[in-house]
Every structure is written in C-alpha cells, then in structure tokens.
Coordinates of C-alpha atoms in Angstrom, one line a residue:
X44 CA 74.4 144.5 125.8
X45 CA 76.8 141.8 125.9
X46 CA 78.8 140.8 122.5
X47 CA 80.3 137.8 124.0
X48 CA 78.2 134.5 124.3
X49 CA 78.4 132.5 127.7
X50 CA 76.2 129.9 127.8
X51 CA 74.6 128.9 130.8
X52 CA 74.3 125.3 132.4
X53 CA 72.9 122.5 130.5
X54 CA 69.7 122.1 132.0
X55 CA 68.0 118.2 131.8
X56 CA 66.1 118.1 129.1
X57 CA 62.8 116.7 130.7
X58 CA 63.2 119.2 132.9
X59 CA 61.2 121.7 130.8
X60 CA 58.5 119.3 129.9
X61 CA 56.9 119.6 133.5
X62 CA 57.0 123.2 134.7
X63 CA 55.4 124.0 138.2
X64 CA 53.1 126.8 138.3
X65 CA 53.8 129.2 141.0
X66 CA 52.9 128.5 144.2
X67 CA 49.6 130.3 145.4
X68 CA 50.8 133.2 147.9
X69 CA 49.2 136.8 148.7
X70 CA 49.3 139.2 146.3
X71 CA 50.9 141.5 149.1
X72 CA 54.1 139.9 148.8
X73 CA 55.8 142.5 146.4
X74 CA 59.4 142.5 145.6
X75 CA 62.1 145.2 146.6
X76 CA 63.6 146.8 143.2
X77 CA 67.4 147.1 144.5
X78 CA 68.7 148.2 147.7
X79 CA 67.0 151.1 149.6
X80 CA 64.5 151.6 146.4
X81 CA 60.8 152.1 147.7
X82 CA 58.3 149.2 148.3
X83 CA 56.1 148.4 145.8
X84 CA 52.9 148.4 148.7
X85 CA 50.3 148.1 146.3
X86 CA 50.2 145.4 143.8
X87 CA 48.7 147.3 140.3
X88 CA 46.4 146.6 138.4
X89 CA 47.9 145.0 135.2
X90 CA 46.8 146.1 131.1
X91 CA 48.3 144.1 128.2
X92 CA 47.5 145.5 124.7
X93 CA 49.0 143.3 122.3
X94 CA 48.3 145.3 118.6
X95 CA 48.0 143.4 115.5
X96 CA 50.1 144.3 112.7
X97 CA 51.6 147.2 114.0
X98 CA 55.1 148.7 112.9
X99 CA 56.9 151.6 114.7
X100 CA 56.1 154.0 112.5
X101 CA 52.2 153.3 112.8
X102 CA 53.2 155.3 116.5
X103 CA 53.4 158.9 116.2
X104 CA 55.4 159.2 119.4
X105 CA 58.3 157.4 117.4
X106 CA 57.9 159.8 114.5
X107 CA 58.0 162.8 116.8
X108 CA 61.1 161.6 119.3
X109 CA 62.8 159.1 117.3
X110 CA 62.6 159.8 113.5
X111 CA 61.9 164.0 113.6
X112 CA 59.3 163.4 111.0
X113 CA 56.1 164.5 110.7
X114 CA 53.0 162.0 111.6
X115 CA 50.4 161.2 109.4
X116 CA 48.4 160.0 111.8
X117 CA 48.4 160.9 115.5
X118 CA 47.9 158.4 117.4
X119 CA 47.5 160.6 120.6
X120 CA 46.4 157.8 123.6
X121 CA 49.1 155.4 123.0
X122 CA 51.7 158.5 122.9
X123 CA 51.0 159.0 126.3
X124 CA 52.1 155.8 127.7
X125 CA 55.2 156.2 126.1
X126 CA 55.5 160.1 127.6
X127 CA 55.3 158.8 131.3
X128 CA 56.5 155.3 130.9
X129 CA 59.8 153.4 129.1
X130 CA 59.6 153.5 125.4
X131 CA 62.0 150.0 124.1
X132 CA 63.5 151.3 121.1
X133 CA 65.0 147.7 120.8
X134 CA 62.3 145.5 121.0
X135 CA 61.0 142.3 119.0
X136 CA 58.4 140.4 118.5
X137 CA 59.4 136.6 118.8
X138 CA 58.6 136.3 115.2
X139 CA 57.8 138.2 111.8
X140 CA 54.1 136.7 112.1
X141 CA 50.6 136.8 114.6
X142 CA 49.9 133.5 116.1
X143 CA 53.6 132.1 116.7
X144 CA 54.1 135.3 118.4
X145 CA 50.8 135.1 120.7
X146 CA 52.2 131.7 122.0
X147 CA 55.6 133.6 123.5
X148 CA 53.5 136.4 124.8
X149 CA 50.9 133.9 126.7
X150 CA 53.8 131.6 127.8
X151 CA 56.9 133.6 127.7
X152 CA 59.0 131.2 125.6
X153 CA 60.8 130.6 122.7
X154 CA 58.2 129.4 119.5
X155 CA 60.5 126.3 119.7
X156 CA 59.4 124.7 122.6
X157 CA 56.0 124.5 121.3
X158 CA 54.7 121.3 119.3
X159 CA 54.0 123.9 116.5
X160 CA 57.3 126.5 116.5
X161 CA 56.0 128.2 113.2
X162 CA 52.8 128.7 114.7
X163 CA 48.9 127.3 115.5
X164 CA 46.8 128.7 112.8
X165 CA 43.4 127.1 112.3
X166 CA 40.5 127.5 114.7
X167 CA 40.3 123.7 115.0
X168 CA 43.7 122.8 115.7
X169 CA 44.9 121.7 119.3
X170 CA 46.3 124.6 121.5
X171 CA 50.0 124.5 121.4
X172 CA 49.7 125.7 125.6
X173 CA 48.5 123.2 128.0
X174 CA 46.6 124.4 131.3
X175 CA 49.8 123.4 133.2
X176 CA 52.2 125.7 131.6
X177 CA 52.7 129.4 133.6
X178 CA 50.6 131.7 131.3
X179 CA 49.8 135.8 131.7
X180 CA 46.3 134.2 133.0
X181 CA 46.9 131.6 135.8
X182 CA 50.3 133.4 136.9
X183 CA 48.1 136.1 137.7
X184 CA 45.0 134.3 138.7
X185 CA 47.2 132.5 141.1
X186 CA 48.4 136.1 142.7
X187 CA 45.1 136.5 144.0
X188 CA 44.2 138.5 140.4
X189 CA 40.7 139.0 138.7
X190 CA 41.9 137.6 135.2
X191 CA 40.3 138.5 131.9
X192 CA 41.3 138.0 128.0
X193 CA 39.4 140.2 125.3
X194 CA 40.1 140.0 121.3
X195 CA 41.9 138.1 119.2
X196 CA 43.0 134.6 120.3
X197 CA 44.8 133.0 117.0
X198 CA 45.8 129.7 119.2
X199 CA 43.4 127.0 117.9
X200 CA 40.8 125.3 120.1
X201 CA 38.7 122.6 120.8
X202 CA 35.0 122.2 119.0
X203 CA 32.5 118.9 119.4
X204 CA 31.1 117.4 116.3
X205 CA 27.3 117.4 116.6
X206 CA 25.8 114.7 118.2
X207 CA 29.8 113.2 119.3
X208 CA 32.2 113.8 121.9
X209 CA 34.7 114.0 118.9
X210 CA 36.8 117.0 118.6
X211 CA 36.8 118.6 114.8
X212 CA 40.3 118.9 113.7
X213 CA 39.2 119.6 110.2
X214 CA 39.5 122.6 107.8
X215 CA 37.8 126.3 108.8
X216 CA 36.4 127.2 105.7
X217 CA 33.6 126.5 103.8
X218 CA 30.2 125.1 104.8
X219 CA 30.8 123.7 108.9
X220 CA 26.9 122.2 109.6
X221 CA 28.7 119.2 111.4
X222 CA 30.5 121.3 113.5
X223 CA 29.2 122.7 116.9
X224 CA 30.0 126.1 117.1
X225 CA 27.6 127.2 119.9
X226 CA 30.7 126.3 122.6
X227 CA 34.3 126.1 122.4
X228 CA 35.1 123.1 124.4
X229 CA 38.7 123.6 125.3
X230 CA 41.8 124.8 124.1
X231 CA 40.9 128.9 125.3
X232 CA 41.7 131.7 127.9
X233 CA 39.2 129.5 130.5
X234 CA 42.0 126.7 130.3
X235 CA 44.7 129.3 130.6
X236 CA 43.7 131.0 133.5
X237 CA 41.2 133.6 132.2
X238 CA 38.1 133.9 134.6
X239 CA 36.6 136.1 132.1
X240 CA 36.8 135.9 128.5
X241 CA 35.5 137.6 125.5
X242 CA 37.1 136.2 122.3
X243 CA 37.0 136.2 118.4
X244 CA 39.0 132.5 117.4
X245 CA 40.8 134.3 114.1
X246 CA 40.4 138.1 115.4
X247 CA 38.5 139.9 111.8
X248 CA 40.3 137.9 109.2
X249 CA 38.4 134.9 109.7
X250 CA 37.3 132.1 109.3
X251 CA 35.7 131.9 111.9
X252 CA 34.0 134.9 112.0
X253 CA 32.4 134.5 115.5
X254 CA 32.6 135.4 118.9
X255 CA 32.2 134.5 122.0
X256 CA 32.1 135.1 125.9
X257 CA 33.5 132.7 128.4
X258 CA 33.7 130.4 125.7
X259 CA 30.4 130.3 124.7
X260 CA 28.9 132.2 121.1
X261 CA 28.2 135.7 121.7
X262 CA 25.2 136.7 118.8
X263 CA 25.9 139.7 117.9
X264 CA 22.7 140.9 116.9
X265 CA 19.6 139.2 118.6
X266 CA 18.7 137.8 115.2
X267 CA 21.9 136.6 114.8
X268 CA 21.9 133.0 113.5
X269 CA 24.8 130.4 112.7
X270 CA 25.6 130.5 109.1
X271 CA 28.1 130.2 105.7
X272 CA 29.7 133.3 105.5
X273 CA 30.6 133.4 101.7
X274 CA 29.9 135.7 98.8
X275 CA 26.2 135.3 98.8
X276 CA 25.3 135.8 102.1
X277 CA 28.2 138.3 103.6
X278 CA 27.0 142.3 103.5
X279 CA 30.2 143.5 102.1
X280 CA 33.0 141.2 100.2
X281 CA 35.5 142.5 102.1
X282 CA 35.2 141.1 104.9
X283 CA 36.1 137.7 103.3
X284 CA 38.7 139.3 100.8
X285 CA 42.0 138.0 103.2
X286 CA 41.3 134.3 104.7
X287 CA 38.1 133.8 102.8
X288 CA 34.8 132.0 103.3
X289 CA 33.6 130.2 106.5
X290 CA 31.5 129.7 109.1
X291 CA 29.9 132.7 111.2
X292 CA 27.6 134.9 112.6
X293 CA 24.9 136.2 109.8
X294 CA 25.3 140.0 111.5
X295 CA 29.2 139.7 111.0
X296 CA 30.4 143.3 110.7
X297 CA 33.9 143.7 110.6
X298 CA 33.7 147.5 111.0
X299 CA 32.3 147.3 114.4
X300 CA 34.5 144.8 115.6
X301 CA 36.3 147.3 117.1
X302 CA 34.0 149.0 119.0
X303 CA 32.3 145.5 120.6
X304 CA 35.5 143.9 122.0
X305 CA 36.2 147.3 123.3
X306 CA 33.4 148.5 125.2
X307 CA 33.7 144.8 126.6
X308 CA 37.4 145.8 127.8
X309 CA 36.1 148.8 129.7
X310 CA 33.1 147.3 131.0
X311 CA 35.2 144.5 132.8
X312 CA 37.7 147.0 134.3
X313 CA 34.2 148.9 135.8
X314 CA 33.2 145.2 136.8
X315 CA 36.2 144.3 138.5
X316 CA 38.4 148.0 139.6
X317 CA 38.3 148.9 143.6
X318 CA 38.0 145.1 144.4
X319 CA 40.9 142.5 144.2
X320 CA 43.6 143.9 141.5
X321 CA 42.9 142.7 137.7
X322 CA 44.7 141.7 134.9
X323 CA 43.8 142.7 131.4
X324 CA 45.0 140.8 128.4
X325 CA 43.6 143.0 125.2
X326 CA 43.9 142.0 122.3
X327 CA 43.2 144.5 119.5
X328 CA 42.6 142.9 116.2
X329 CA 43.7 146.4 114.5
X330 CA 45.3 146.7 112.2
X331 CA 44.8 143.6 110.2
X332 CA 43.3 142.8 107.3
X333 CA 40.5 143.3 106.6
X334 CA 40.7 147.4 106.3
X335 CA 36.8 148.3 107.1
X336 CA 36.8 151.0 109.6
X337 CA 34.0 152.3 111.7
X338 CA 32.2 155.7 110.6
X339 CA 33.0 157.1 114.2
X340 CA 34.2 156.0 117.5
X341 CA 33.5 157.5 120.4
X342 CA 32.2 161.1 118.6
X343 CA 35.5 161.0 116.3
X344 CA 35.1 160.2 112.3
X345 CA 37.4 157.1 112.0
X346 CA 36.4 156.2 107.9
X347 CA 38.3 158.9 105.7
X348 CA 39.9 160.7 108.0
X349 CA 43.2 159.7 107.2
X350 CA 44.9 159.2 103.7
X351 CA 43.9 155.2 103.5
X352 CA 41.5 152.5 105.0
X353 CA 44.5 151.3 106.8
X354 CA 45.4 154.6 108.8
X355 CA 41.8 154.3 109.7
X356 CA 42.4 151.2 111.5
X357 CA 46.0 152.2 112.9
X358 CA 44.0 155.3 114.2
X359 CA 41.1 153.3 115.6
X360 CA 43.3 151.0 117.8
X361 CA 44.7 154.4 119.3
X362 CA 40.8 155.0 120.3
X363 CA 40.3 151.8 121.6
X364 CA 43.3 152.0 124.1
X365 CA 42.1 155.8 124.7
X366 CA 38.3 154.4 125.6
X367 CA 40.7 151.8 128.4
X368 CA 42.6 154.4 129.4
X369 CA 39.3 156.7 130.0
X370 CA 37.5 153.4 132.1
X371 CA 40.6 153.2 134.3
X372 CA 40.6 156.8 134.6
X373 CA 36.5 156.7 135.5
X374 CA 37.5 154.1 138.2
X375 CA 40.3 155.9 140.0
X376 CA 42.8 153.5 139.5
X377 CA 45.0 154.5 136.4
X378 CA 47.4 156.3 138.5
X379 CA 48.5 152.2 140.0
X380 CA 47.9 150.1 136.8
X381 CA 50.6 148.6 134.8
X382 CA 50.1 149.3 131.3
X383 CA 52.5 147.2 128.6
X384 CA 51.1 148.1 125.1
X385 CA 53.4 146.0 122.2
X386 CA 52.6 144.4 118.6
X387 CA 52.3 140.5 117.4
X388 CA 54.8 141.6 114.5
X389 CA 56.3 144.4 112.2
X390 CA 53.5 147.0 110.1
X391 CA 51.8 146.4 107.0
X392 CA 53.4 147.7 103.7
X393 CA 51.5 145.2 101.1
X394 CA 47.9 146.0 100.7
X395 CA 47.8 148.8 102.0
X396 CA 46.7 151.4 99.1
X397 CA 47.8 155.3 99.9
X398 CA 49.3 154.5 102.9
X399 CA 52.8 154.8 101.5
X400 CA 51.8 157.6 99.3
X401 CA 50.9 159.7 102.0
X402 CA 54.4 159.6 103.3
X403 CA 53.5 157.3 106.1
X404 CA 56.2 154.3 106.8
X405 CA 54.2 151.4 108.8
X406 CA 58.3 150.6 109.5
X407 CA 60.1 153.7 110.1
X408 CA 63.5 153.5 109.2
X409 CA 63.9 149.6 109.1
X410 CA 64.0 147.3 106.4
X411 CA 61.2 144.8 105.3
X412 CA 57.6 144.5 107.0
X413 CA 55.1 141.8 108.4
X414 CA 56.7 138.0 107.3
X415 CA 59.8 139.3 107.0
X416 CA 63.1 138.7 109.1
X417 CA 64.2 142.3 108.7
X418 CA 64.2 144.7 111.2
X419 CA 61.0 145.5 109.9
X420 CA 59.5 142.7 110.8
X421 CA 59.8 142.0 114.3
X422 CA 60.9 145.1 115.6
X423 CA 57.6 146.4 117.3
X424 CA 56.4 149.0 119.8
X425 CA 56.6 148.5 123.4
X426 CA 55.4 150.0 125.9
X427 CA 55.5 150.2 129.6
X428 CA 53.9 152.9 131.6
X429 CA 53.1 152.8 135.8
X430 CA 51.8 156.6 136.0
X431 CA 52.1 156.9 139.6
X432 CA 55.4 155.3 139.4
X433 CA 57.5 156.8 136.7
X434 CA 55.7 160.1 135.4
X435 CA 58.5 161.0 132.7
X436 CA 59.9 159.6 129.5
X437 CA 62.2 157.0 129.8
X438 CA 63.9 155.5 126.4
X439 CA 65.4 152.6 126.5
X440 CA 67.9 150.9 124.0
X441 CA 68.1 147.3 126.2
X442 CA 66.7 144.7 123.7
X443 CA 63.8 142.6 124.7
X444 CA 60.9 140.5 123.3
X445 CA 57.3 140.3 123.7
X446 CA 58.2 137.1 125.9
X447 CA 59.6 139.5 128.7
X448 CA 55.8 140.3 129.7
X449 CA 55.3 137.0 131.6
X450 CA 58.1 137.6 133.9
X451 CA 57.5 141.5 134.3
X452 CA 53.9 141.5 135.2
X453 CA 54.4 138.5 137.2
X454 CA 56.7 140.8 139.5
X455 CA 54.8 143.5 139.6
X456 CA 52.3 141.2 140.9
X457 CA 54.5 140.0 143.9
X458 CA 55.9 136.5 142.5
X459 CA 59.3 136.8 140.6
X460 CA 59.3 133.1 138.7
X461 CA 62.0 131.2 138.6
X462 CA 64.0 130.4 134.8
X463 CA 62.1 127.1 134.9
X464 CA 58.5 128.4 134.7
X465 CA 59.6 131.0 132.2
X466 CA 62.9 129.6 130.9
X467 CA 62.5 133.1 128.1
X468 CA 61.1 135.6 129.7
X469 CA 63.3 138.9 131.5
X470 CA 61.9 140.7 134.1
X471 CA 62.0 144.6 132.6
X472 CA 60.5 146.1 135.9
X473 CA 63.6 147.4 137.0
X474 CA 63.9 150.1 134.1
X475 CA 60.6 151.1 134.8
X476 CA 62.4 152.2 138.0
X477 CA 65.5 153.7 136.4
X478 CA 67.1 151.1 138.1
X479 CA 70.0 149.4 135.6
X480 CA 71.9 147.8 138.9
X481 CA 68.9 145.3 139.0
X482 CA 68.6 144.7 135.6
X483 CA 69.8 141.7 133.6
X484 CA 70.5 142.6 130.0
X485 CA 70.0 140.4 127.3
X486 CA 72.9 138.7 125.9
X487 CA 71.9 137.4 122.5
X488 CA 68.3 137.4 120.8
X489 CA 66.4 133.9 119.3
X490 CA 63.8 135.0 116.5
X491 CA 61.7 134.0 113.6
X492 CA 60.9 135.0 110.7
X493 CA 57.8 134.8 108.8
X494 CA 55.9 131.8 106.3
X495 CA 58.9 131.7 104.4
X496 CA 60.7 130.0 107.8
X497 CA 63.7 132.0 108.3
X498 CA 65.7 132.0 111.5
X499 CA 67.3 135.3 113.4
X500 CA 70.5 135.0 115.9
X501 CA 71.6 138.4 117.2
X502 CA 74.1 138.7 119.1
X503 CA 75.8 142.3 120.0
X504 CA 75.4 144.2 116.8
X505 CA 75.5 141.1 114.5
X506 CA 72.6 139.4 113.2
X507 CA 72.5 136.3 111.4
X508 CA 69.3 135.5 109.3
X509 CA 69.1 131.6 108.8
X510 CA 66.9 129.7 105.9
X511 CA 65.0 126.8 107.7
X512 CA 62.3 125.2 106.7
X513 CA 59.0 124.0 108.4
X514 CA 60.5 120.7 109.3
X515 CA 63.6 122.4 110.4
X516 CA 65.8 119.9 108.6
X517 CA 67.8 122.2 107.2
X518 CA 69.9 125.7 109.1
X519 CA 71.5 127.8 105.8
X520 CA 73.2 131.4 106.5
X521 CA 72.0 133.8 104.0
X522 CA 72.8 137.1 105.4
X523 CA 74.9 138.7 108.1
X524 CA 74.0 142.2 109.1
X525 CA 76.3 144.7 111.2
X526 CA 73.3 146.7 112.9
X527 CA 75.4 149.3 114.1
X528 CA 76.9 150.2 111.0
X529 CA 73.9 148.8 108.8
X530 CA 70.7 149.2 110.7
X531 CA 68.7 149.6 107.9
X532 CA 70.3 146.4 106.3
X533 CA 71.2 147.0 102.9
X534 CA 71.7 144.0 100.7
X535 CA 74.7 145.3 99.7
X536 CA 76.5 145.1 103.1
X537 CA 74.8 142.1 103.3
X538 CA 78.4 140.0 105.0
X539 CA 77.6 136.6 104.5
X540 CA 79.7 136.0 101.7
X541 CA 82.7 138.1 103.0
X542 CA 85.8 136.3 103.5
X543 CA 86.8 137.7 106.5
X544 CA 83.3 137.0 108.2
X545 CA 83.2 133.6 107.6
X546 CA 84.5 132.2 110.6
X547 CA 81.8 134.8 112.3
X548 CA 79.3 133.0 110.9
X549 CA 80.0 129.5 111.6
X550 CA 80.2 130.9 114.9
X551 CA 77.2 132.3 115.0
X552 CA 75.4 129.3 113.3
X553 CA 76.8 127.2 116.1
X554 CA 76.1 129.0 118.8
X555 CA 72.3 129.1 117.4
X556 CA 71.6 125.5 116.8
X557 CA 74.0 125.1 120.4
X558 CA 71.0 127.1 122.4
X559 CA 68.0 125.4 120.7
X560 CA 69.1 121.6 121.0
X561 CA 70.4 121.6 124.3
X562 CA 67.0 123.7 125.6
X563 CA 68.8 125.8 127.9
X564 CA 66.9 129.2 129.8
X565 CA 68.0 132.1 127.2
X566 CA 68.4 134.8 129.7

C-alpha cells in the first residue's frame, strides 16, 4: 500500500452524472491477466453472497488461521471458499451500516455520490440507483449473463396508492390499507438489471414483512392474506421486537425465512446452469435481528445448537451458502463459478445474549461492532474463490471494499469498465491469479461510519475518524489511529490531540474533503 497521496486528475464534475453502461459485446471476450498468464476461455458463472451483520470472528476460518483461537461455531461451507480461494484480511465495508453499504456493492461507488450518502432506508422511499447507472445486474446482463437477485434489498422502491398512479412515499409502519402492496412498481432488481428476482423490501427486520418474485407479492402460505402485522395478529413478538409493526404477510415466519429465499437460490442455479453463464446476487438476511432460527436445515438442528439465538443464525447463513454450493455442485459447474462471499458491515455485539459469554467475538480482535467507525465496524469477511482456478489458500493483506465487486466480476465476465462507469471500484482478479504485477493497490480508503455519521480517511497506516453530521455541514477530527502500532485502537493512543500529529491531521482532513468535492475516481 501506498502512504503517500497523489491525486489523480480533476475530472468535470458532470461527467459523473451521466455514466455509459458498457457496451453490449460477447461474453467470450475475456481478458489476459498479465503477460504470458493463461486465457481465461470460459467466462464463470458468477455467486455474490453479501451476509448481513457479519463480523470476522462470526468465520471460523479466521479463528483457525488468523486469531489461533478456538471456534464456537464452525461455520464449515463458507471455510472452504476461503481454503481454495483469496481470504482479504483488509477488507471494508463502505460503511459501519446495511443499506448505505448495499448501494456501493450494487453500484460500486462511494455512498457520497448518492442523493442519500447515509443511506435509503424505508421501503417507500425513491431508489438512490437509477436504471442508467452500471450495477452487478445490467453489467452482467449486458455480458450476455442470466441475471438473478435473491434476499434482502434495503434500497427503497416504488408502490401505487390504490386506485392512483401516485407513488406512496409515506411511513412503513403501522396500518398501510391505502397502500398497494400486491406489486412493486419500480425502484427493484427488474430496474437494475435483474431478469429474475426474489426479494424481501427490509430482509426479516421489517416493516415490510413481505416478499416477492419478480416484483410481484409472493404468499407465502396459500392462505396467505395482506395484513397489519402488530402485536395482535403476529405468531411470535419477536419478530416485530427490532423495526416494529407494519404491513405484511399473515403467515410471516421469520424462522423460515431462511430456508425460502434459499431453496429459491438453488432452484435458479438448476434453472439457469449448462445454458448461458449466470450471475447470482444473494443476499442472506442472516444474521440480523430478529434472532428466530429454524429447528433444522437441511437434516442439521439449527435452534440450540450453539450457545445463543444469534450463533444459530451465524451458523444457519453457513447452511445456506452450503445448500448453493451443493446446487452448483449438483449441476457440474462449481469447478468455473466465481464465488465472492462478503458482509454489509461489522458483527453484532449488542443484543446478542450468551454470545459473548461463550467466548465468541462477532469482531475478532478489532475494536467496536455494527454502527461503529472502528475496525470493528467495517472490517468484514471477504471472500473470493474460482475452484478450478486457484485451488489453495491465498491471504491477502491489500485493502479493498465491498465496491471492488463491480469491477471484479465485471472482468471475469469479459468487460474491464472504465473509471467512469465505476469511478470506486478495483478490479481484485489479478490476486485471484497470484498475479501482484497486474494489480493496482489501493492508495487511501473513503468510509463511513454508522447513524451517528462519522467519517473514516485511511491512508497507509493512519486512520482519521471524522464527526459529520447528516447534512454534512460540519468535518471535526476526533481520533487518529496508528493501525500498525494500534490495530485494536485503544482510546488511549488515540493521536488526535498530540502535538506532534497535528499537522498530520490537517493533512489528512484536507486531503479527505480534497477527494469528495472535486469527485475524482478513488482508485
């Protein structure tokens, strides 16, 4: 990594208001990775797993290779990856928090150039992507790709009011009878390049707490009805205990959640493997709030078979990508799929009753958690794993972000995009290759923080944490971390306040609010 800052180009600031998709070519156009390295003749089949709430230490392949301490929970499918793939011991989510974070994933850019940096939260509210933008679905879909999002979506959308072509922008909770939920309008994967979609609006915390397929509401039971999901008329109360009450479907179960949106997953990879190559965007909704597990999965006991609710769920998202893995496997074409498996934040250590107890650290060895701009935070799993491409364990220590996964399947697919259409995004391919010389390391980071708005700069080993707010009127230094010396950032070598750092931070602060105004490409 590079400690010294050199900015590239200003670029024209309108410039990044109308991107080009890429152009439509054959998918058989695959890149070289590096002079006299092999073809890439096939293009793969692509898997993204994006996790929900999971920390490092929810993986047990970190506790085994990384941290030498004994796993709670094994979490035995997503070890695999890791064993014949690149495991990113450096890698970030773009912020501390779910939905800001699936808008750099989709698009692979910075939360700031977004109409909503701190994130679209409400199932009513406008998408913060338009159809225009490169996303993981029409990038691919424009490669010649079968394209298909399951799970969580967290990005807002477009609903009719009964009887109107108006679009309800109102609240999601509460009693919605003017509201018509039966089809999602605009605003989801359709509109972002998703041929196929099966998709829960607010994943299990709700409200909503619906789902639907190709946009359109999926009953889950064939009595299912439209109805107020509240105290009175929910089976359990916690499955409204974290977002509360709202509209829904009357056979609403979080606990098999799970199991729905992933037989789904495998059923479209028998659908569509042996035909044109696919792309799979999953996902998981695990291991969010609320902690209801299933009694089994797949013949295993998933409820009590760990110290706490919430190892349950960390353990059933291991099924889930096992019960993937197993569909690819059934079709014969695991051995060429690209398989990126990551986490929309940091891991749970609020709310989480015996989890700590038991000696498990959602975290590992890093400060903080979920909504925080510690280490904890944003530093997630990542993934990347080609079996018939890279069969041993690679691991890595080049930063990167969950924006990189744009750019990286993208060329895997054949079409390397240019810094316009993904002005944030690195292509990582070239590790998978063990192939540095055609690599372009990362020369500074651009994060976020959590609800409480903090900023992260990191460049080298220095990290500056900044206060904002959610205007952004305001850019305050409140801590300055020495990760190589402090990686577990101790408030008392907290540097902010140190004389002989002070000019580091201006510098830093700068070079910040430098990047963001003038909107140039950060890699």
């Amino acid at each position: 990594m590079v400690s010294n800052l050199s900015l590239m180009p200003l670029i024209i600031l309108n410039m990044m208001c109308s991107i080009a998709l890429p152009s439509d070519s054959s998918a058989q156009n695959v890149p070289r990775f590096g002079e006299g390295e092999q073809l890439l003749h096939q293009p793969p089949n692509i898997v993204v797993i994006l996790a929900d709430d999971i920390g490092v230490g929810d993986i047990s392949f970190y506790r085994n290779r990384l941290s030498k301490r004994k796993p709670v929970v094994s979490t035995a499918n997503i070890d695999a990856l890791a064993q014949q793939g690149v495991w990113f011991a450096d890698a970030h989510s773009a912020t501390a928090l779910c939905a800001p974070t699936r808008y750099a994933v989709m698009t692979g850019k910075n939360n700031y150039r977004s109409y909503a940096p701190w994130g679209v939260w409400g199932s009513f509210q406008p998408n913060a992507i338009s159809a225009e933008e490169p996303t993981l679905g029409n990038v691919l879909k424009m490669q010649g790709y079968n394209t298909g999002f399951i799970g969580k979506w967290h990005l807002g959308g477009d609903f009719k009011l009964k009887n109107s072509d108006k679009i309800y922008r109102g609240t999601d909770e509460g009693l919605l009878d003017n509201v018509d939920l039966r089809t999602m309008v605009g605003g989801g994967p359709k509109e972002l390049g998703f041929e196929y979609s099966f998709m829960l609006p607010d994943g299990i915390q709700g409200p909503l707490y619906l789902a639907y397929e190709n946009q359109q509401w999926y009953p889950l039971h064939h009595n299912s009805t439209l109805l107020h999901v509240s105290k009175e008329t929910t089976k359990d109360l916690q499955i409204i205990s974290d977002k509360g009450d709202g509209m829904g479907d009357s056979h609403w179960d979080t606990a098999i959640i799970g199991d729905v949106i992933s037989q789904k997953a495998a059923d479209f990879i028998f659908d569509h493997a042996n035909k044109k190559p696919f792309l799979l965007y999953y996902a998981s909704p695990m291991a969010h709030l609320p902690h209801l597990p299933p009694e089994n999965f797949d013949g295993k006991q998933v409820a009590g078979s760990t110290p706490s609710a919430h190892l349950d769920m960390v353990y059933e998202l291991d099924l889930q990508v096992g019960r993937i893995i197993s569909a690819l496997k059934a079709k014969g074409v695991y051995e060429n799929t690209l398989i990126i498996f990551t986490s929309d934040n940091g891991g749970l250590t609020w709310k989480v009753p015996g989890t700590l107890a038991s000696g498990h650290t959602p975290s590992g060895i890093y400060r903080g958690s979920k909504n925080d701009p510690y280490e904890g935070g944003h530093r997630v799993p990542f993934i990347m794993s080609w079996a018939n491409k890279k069969p041993a364990t690679i691991i890595s220590n080049e930063p990167v972000l969950v924006q990189d996964i744009l750019s990286t399947i993208s060329a895997a697919s054949g079409n390397k995009l240019s810094v316009e259409q993904a002005p944030d995004s690195n292509n990582l391919l070239p590790l998978l290759f063990d192939n540095a010389a055609e690599f372009k390391s990362r020369e500074y980071l651009m994060l976020q923080g959590g609800s409480r708005n903090e900023i992260i700069y990191r460049q080298g080993d220095w990290k500056l944490i900044i206060q904002s707010d959610k205007t952004l009127s305001k850019f305050e230094p409140v801590a300055l971390f020495n990760l190589t010396d402090n990686i577990t950032e101790k408030e008392g070598d907290n540097l902010i306040y140190h004389p002989q750092h002070k000019k580091r931070v201006a510098e830093l602060l700068g070079r910040y609010l430098d990047i963001r105004q003038t909107r140039v490409p950060t890699i």
